[in-house]
mmCIF file of C-alpha atoms in Angstrom:
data_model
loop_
_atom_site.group_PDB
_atom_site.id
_atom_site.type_symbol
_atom_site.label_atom_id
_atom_site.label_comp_id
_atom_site.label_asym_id
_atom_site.label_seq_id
_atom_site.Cartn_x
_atom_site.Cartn_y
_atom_site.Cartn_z
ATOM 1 C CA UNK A 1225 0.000 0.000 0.000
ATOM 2 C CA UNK A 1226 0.915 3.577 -0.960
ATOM 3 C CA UNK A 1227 0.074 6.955 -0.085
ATOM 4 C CA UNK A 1228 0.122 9.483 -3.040
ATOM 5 C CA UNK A 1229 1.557 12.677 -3.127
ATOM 6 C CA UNK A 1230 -1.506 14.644 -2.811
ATOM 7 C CA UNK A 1231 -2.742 12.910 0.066
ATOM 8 C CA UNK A 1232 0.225 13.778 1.837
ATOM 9 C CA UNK A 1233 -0.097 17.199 1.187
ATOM 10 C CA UNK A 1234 -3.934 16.944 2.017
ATOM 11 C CA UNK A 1235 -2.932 15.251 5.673
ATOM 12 C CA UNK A 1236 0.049 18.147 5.967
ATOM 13 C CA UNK A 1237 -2.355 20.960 5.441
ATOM 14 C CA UNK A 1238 -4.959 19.043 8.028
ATOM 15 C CA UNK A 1239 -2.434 19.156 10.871
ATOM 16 C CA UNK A 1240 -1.195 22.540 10.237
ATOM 17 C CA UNK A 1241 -4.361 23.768 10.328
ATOM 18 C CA UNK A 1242 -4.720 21.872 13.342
ATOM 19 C CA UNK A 1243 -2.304 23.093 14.510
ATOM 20 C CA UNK A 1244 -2.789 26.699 13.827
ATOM 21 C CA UNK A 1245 -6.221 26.273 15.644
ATOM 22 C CA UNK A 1246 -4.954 25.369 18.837
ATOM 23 C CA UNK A 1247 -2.069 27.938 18.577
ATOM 24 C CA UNK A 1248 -5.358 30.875 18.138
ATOM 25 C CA UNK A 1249 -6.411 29.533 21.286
ATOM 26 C CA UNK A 1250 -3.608 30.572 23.632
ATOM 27 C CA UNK A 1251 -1.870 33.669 24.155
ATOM 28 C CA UNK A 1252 1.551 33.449 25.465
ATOM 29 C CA UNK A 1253 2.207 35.245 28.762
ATOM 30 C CA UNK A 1254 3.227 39.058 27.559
ATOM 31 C CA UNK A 1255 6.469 40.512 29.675
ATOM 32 C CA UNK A 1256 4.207 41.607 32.269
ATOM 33 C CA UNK A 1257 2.827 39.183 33.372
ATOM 34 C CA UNK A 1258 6.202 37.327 33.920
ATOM 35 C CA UNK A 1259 7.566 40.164 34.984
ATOM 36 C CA UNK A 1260 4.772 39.680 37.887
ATOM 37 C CA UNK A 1261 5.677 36.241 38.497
ATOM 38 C CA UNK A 1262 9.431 36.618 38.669
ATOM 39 C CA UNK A 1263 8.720 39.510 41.069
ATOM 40 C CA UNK A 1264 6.611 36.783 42.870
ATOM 41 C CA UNK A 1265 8.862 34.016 42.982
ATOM 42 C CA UNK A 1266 11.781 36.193 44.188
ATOM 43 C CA UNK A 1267 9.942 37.728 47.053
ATOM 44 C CA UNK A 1268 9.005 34.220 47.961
ATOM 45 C CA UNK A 1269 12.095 33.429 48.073
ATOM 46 C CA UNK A 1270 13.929 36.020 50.095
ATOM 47 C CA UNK A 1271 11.341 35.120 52.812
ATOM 48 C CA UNK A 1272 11.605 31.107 53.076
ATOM 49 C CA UNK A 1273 15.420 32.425 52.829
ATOM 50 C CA UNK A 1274 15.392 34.732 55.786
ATOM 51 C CA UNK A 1275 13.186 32.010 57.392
ATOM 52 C CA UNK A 1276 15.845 29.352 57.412
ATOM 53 C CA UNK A 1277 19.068 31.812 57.592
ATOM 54 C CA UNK A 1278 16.922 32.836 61.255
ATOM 55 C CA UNK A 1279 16.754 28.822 62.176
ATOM 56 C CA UNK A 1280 19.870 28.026 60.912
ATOM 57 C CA UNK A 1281 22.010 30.973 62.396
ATOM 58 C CA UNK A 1282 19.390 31.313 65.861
ATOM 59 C CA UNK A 1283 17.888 28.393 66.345
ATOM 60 C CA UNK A 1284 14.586 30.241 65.493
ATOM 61 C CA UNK A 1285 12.008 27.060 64.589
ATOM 62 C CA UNK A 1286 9.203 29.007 64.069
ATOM 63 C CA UNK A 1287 10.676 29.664 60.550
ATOM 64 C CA UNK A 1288 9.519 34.084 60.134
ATOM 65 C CA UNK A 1289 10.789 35.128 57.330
ATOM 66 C CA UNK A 1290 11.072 38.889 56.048
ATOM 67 C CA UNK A 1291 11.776 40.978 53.015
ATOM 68 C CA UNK A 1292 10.566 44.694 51.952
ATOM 69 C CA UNK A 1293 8.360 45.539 49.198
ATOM 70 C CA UNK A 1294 11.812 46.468 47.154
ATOM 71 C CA UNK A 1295 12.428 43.134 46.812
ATOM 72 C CA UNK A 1296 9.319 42.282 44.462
ATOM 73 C CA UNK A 1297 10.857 45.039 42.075
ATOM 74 C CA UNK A 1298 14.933 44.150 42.654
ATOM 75 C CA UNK A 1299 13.970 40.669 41.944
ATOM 76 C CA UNK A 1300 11.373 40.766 39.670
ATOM 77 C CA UNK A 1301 13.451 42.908 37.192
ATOM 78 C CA UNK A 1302 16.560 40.651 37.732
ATOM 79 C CA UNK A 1303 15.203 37.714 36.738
ATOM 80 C CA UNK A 1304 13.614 39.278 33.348
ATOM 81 C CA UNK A 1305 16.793 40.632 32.595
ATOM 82 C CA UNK A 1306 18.217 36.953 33.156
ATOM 83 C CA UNK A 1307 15.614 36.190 30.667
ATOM 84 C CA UNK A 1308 16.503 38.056 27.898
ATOM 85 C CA UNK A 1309 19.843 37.222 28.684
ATOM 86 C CA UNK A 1310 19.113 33.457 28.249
ATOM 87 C CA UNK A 1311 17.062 33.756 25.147
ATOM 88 C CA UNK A 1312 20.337 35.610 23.303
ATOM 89 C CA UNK A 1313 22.640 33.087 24.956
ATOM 90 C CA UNK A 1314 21.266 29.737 25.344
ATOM 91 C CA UNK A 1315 22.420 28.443 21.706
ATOM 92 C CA UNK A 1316 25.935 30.053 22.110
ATOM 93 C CA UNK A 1317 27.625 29.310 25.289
ATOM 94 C CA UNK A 1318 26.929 26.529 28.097
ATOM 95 C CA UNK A 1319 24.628 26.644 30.774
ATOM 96 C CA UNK A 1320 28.244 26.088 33.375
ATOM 97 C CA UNK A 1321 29.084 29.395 31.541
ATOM 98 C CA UNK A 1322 25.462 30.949 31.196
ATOM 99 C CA UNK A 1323 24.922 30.255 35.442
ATOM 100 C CA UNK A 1324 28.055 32.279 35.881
ATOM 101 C CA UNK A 1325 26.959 35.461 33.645
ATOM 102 C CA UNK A 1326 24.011 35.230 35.330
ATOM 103 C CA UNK A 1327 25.720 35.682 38.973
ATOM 104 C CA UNK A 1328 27.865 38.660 37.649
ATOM 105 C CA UNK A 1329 25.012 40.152 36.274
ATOM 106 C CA UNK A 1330 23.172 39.649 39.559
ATOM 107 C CA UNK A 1331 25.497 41.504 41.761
ATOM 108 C CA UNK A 1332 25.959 44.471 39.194
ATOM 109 C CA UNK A 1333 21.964 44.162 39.400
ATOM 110 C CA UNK A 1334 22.177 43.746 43.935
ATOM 111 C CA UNK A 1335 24.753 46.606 43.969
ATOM 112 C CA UNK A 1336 23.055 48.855 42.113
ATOM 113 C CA UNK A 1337 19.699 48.888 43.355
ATOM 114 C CA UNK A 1338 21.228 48.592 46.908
ATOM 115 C CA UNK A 1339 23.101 51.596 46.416
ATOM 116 C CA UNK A 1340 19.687 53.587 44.738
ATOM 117 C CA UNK A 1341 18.058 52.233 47.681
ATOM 118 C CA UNK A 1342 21.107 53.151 50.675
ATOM 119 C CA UNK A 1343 20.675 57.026 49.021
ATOM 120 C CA UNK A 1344 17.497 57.317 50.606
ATOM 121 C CA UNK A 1345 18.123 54.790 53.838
ATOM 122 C CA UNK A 1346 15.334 51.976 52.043
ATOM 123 C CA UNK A 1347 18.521 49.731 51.135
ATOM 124 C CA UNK A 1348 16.719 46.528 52.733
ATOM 125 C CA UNK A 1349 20.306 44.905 53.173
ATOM 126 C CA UNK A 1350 23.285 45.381 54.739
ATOM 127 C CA UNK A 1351 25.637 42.538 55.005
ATOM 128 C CA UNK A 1352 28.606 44.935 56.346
ATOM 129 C CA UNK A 1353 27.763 43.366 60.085
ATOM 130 C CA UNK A 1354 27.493 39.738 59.200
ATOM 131 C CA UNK A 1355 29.861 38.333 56.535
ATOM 132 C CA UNK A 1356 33.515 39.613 55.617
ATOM 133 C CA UNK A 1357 34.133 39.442 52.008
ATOM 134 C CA UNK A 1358 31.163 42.405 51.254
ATOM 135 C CA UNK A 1359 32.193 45.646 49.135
ATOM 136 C CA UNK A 1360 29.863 48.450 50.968
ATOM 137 C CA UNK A 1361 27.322 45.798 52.287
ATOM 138 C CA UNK A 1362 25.982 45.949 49.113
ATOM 139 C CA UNK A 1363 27.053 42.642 47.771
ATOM 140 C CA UNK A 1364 28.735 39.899 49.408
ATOM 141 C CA UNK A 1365 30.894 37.166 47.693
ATOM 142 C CA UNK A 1366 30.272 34.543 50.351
ATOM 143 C CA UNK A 1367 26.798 34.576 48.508
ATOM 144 C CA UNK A 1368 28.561 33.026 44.803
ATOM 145 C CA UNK A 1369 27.768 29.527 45.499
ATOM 146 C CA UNK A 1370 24.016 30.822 46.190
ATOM 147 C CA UNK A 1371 23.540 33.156 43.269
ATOM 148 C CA UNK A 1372 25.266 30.433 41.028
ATOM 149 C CA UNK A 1373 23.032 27.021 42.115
ATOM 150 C CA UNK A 1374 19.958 30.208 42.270
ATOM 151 C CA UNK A 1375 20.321 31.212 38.413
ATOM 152 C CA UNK A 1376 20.655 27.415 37.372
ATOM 153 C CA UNK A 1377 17.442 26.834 39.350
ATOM 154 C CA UNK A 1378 16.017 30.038 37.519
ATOM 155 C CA UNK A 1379 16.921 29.218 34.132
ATOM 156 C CA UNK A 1380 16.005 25.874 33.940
ATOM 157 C CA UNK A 1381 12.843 25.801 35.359
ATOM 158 C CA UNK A 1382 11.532 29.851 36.261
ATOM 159 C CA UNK A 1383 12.126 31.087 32.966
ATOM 160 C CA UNK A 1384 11.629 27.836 30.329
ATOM 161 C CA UNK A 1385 7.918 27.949 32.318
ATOM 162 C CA UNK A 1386 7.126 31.518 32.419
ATOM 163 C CA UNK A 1387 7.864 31.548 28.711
ATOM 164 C CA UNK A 1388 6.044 28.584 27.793
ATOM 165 C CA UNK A 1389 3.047 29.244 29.972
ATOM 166 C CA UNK A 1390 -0.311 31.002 28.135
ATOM 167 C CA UNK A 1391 -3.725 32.063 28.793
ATOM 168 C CA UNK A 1392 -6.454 30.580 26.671
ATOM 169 C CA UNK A 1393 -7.517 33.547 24.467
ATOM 170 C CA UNK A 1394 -11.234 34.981 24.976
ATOM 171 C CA UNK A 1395 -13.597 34.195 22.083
ATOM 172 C CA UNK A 1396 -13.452 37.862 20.656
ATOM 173 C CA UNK A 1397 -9.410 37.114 20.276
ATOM 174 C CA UNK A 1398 -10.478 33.703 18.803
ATOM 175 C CA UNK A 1399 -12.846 34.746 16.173
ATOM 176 C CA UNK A 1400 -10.462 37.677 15.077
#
């Protein structure tokens, strides 16, 4: 048995138009909205952080965590820049190599806003008092193993999901 060659190009059209059909019904998550749930993410973070850095350093098992309303922004923004990053990156240089980018683009990203912040007294960190490798409490290398295993984390799972996620589309975006 045989298929002819216009009945593969009748099945090929079917599935692309399938295709194309279910594509109308989603709308990819616009920079916003990730923006959002990077902001999200990181603020969760910092706080389960703070929680455990307060039982592991005190003792503290009732596991309170903190973090200022900066931190939705500092992290939020990070992480989309990460994200642009990737996308221009990922087919050109190794994720080993990608991970570290990513952690000298972090602290350029920590010191920066820290020192906006620390001009106005709403820096929301200071790590002057607790570790000894910090430039200005701004940024502290002690953190490199952290920010490194953090932007792996990030990439492969944060970003590939925020940029494959979608909404289904309303039925006025579907009909148009």
């Amino acid at each position: 048995m045989y298929i002819e060659c216009h009945d593969c190009l009748s099945l090929f059209t079917l599935v692309n138009l399938l295709e194309m059909s279910v594509a109308a019904l989603y709308r990819p998550w616009n920079m916003y909205e990730r923006l959002f749930l990077y902001g999200l993410v990181g603020f969760a973070a910092e706080v389960c952080f703070t929680a455990t850095w307060e039982a592991v350093e005190h003792g503290n098992r009732k596991l309170i965590g903190v973090t200022s309303m900066y931190i939705f922004f500092v992290y939020g923004l990070s992480i989309l820049l990460m994200e642009k990053l990737y996308l221009n990156l990922k087919d050109i240089i190794p994720l080993p190599l990608r991970a570290a980018i990513y952690v000298f683009v972090c602290y350029c990203w920590e010191f920066s806003t820290g020192l906006f912040l620390k001009r106005w007294d709403a820096c929301p960190w200071d790590y002057e008092s607790y570790f000894h490798y910090h430039f200005m409490g701004l940024i502290t290398f002690e953190y490199i193993p952290v920010w490194y295993l953090s932007s792996l984390v990030c990439e492969r799972f944060l970003i590939r999901y925020a940029l494959q996620s979608a909404w289904l589309a309303t039925e006025e975006k579907r009909q148009a």
